[in-house]
Short mmCIF file of C-alpha atoms and ligand atoms in Angstrom, two decimals:
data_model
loop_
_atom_site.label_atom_id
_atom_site.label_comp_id
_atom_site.label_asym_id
_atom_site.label_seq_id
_atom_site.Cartn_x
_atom_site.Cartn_y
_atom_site.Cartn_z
CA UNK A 1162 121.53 158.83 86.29
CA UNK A 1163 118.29 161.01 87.08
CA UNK A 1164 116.37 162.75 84.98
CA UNK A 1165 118.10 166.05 84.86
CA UNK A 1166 121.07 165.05 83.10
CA UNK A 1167 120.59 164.05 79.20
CA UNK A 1168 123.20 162.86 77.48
CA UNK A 1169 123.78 162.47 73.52
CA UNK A 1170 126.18 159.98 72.13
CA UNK A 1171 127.08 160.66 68.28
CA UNK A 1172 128.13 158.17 66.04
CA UNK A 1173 131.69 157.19 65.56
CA UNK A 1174 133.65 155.79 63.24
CA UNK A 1175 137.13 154.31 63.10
CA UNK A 1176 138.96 155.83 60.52
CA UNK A 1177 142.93 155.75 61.32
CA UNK A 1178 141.86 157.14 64.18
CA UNK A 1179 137.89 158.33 64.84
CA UNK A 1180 135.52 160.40 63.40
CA UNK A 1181 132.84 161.22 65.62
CA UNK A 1182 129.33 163.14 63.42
CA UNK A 1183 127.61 165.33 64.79
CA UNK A 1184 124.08 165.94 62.75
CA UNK A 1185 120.29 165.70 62.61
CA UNK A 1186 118.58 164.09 64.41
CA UNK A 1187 121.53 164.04 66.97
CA UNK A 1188 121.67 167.34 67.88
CA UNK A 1189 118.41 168.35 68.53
CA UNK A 1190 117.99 171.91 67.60
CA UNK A 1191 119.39 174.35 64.28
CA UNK A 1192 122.97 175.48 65.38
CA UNK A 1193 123.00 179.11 65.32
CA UNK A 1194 126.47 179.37 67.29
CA UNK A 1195 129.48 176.95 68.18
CA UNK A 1196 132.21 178.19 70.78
CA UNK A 1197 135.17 176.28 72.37
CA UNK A 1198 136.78 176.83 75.69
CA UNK A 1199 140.49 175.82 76.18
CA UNK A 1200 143.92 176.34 78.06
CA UNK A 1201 141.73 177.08 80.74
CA UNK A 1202 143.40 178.02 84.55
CA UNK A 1203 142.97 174.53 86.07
CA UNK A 1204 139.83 173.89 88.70
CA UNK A 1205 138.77 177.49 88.53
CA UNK A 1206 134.63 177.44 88.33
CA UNK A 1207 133.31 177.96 84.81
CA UNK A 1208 129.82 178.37 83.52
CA UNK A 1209 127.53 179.21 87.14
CA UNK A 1210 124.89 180.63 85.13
CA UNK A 1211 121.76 179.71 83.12
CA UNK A 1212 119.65 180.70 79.86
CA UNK A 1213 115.99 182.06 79.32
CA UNK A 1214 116.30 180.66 76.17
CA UNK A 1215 119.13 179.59 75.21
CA UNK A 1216 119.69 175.41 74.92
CA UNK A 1217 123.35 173.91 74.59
CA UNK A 1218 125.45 170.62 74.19
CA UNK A 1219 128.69 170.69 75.57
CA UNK A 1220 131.21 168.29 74.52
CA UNK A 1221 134.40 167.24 76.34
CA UNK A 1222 136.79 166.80 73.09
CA UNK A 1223 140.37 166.21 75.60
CA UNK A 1224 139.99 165.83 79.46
CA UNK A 1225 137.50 166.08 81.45
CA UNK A 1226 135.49 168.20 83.12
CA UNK A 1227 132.57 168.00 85.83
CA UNK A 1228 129.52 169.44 85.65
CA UNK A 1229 126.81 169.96 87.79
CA UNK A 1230 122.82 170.86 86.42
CA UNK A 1231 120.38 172.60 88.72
CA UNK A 1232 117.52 172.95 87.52
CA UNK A 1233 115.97 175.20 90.55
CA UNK A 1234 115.09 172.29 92.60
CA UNK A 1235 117.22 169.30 92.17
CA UNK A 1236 121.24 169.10 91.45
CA UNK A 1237 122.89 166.15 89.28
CA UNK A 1238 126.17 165.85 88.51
CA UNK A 1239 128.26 163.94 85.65
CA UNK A 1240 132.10 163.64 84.25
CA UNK A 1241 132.22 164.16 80.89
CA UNK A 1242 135.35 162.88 79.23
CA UNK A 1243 134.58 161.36 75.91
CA UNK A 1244 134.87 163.07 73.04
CA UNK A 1245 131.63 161.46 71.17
CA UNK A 1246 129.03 162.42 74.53
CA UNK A 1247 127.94 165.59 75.35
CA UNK A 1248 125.22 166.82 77.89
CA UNK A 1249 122.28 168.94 76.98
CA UNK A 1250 122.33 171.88 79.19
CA UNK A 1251 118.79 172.90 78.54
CA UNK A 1252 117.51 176.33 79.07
CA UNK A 1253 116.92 177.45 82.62
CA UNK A 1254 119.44 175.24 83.55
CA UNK A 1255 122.01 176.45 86.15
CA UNK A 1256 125.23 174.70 85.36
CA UNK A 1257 128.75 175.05 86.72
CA UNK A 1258 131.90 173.49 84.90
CA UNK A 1259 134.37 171.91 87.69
CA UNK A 1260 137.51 170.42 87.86
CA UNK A 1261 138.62 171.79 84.76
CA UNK A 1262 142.47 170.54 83.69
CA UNK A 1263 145.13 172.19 81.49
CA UNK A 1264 144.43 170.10 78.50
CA UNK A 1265 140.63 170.03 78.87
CA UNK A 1266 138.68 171.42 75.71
CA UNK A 1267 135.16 171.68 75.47
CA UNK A 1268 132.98 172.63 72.40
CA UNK A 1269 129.75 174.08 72.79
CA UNK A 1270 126.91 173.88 70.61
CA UNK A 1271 123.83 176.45 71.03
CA UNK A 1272 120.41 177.41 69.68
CA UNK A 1273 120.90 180.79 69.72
CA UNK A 1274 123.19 183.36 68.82
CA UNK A 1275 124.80 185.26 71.61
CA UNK A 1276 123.03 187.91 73.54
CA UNK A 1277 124.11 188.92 77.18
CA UNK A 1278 120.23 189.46 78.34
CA UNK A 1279 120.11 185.48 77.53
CA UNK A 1280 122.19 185.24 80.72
CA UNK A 1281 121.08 184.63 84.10
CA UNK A 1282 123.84 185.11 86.27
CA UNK A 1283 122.32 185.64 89.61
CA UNK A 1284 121.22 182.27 90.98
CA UNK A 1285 118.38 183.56 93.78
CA UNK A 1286 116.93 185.53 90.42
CA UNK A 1287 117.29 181.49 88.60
CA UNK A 1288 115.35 180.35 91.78
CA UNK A 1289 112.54 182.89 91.22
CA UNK A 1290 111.92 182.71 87.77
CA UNK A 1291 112.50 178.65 88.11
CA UNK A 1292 109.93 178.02 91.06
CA UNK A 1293 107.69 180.51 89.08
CA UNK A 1294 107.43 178.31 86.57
CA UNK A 1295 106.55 175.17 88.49
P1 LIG B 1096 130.57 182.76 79.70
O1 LIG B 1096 129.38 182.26 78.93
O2 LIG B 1096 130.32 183.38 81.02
O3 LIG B 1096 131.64 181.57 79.89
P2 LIG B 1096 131.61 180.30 80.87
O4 LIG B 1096 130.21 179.81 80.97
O5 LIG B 1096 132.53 179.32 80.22
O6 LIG B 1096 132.12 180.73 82.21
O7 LIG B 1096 131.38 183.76 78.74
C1 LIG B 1096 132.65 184.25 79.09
C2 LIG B 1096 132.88 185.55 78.34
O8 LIG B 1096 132.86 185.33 76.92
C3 LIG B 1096 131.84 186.61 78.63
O9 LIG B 1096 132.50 187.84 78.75
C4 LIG B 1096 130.97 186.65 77.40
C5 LIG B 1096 131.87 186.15 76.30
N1 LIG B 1096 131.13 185.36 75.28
C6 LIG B 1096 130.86 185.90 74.05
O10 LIG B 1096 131.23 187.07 73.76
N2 LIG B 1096 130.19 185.17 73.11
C7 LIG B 1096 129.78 183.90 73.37
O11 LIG B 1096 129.17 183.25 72.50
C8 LIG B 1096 130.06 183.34 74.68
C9 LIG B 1096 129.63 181.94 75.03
C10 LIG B 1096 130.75 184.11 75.60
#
């Protein structure tokens, strides 16, 4: 794995089942917002966007789903499909969800609230403000 994908693994107990915690220091910033994304139209593109600000850990709670960082200059790619790992999609990352399947249901953790002028949607705009900053 290269250095553009960061993965945390939260503890887990068995407990008729598992309990997986999610908690400082784990999750590396204050949560100001949680979303889930579910019964999702399988394989159509998700996500194709990145943040100014904005950083995120995505969990894969029930299938899977593939997802590829870009970070402006380099792409990595990983399957997430356990429920206690999620990637850090870091600000001014690009990412796109793939491969997304009926059952598949992701929870998102973010730093901020939501705000649409966050987004960056337009990926020669990521490419500018990314190379800018090298
Ligand atoms: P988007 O972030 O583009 O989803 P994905 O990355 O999974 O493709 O958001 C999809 C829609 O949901 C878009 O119209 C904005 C809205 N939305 C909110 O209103 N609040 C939120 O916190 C999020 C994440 C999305």
């Amino acid at each position: 794995m290269g250095k553009l994908i960061s993965l945390i693994e939260l503890p887990t107990v068995p407990d008729d089942g598992f309990l997986t915690i999610g908690q400082h220091p784990h999750i590396p910033f204050t949560i100001k917002r949680f979303y889930y994304i579910y019964d999702c139209t399988p394989n159509l593109l998700r996500g194709s966007h990145a943040h100014h600000k904005t950083r995120q850990i995505l969990f894969c709670l029930r299938g899977s789903v593939r997802m590829v960082l870009d970070d402006g200059k380099n792409k990595e790619e990983i399957i997430l499909d356990k429920p206690h790992i999620g990637v850090i999609l870091d600000k001014l990352i690009w990412h796109d969800m793939c491969d997304i399947q009926k059952d598949t249901f992701m929870l998102v953790i973010a730093s901020h609230s939501y705000n649409k002028k966050d987004y960056i949607r337009d990926y020669e705009e990521f490419k500018k403000i990314t190379n800018g900053n090298k």
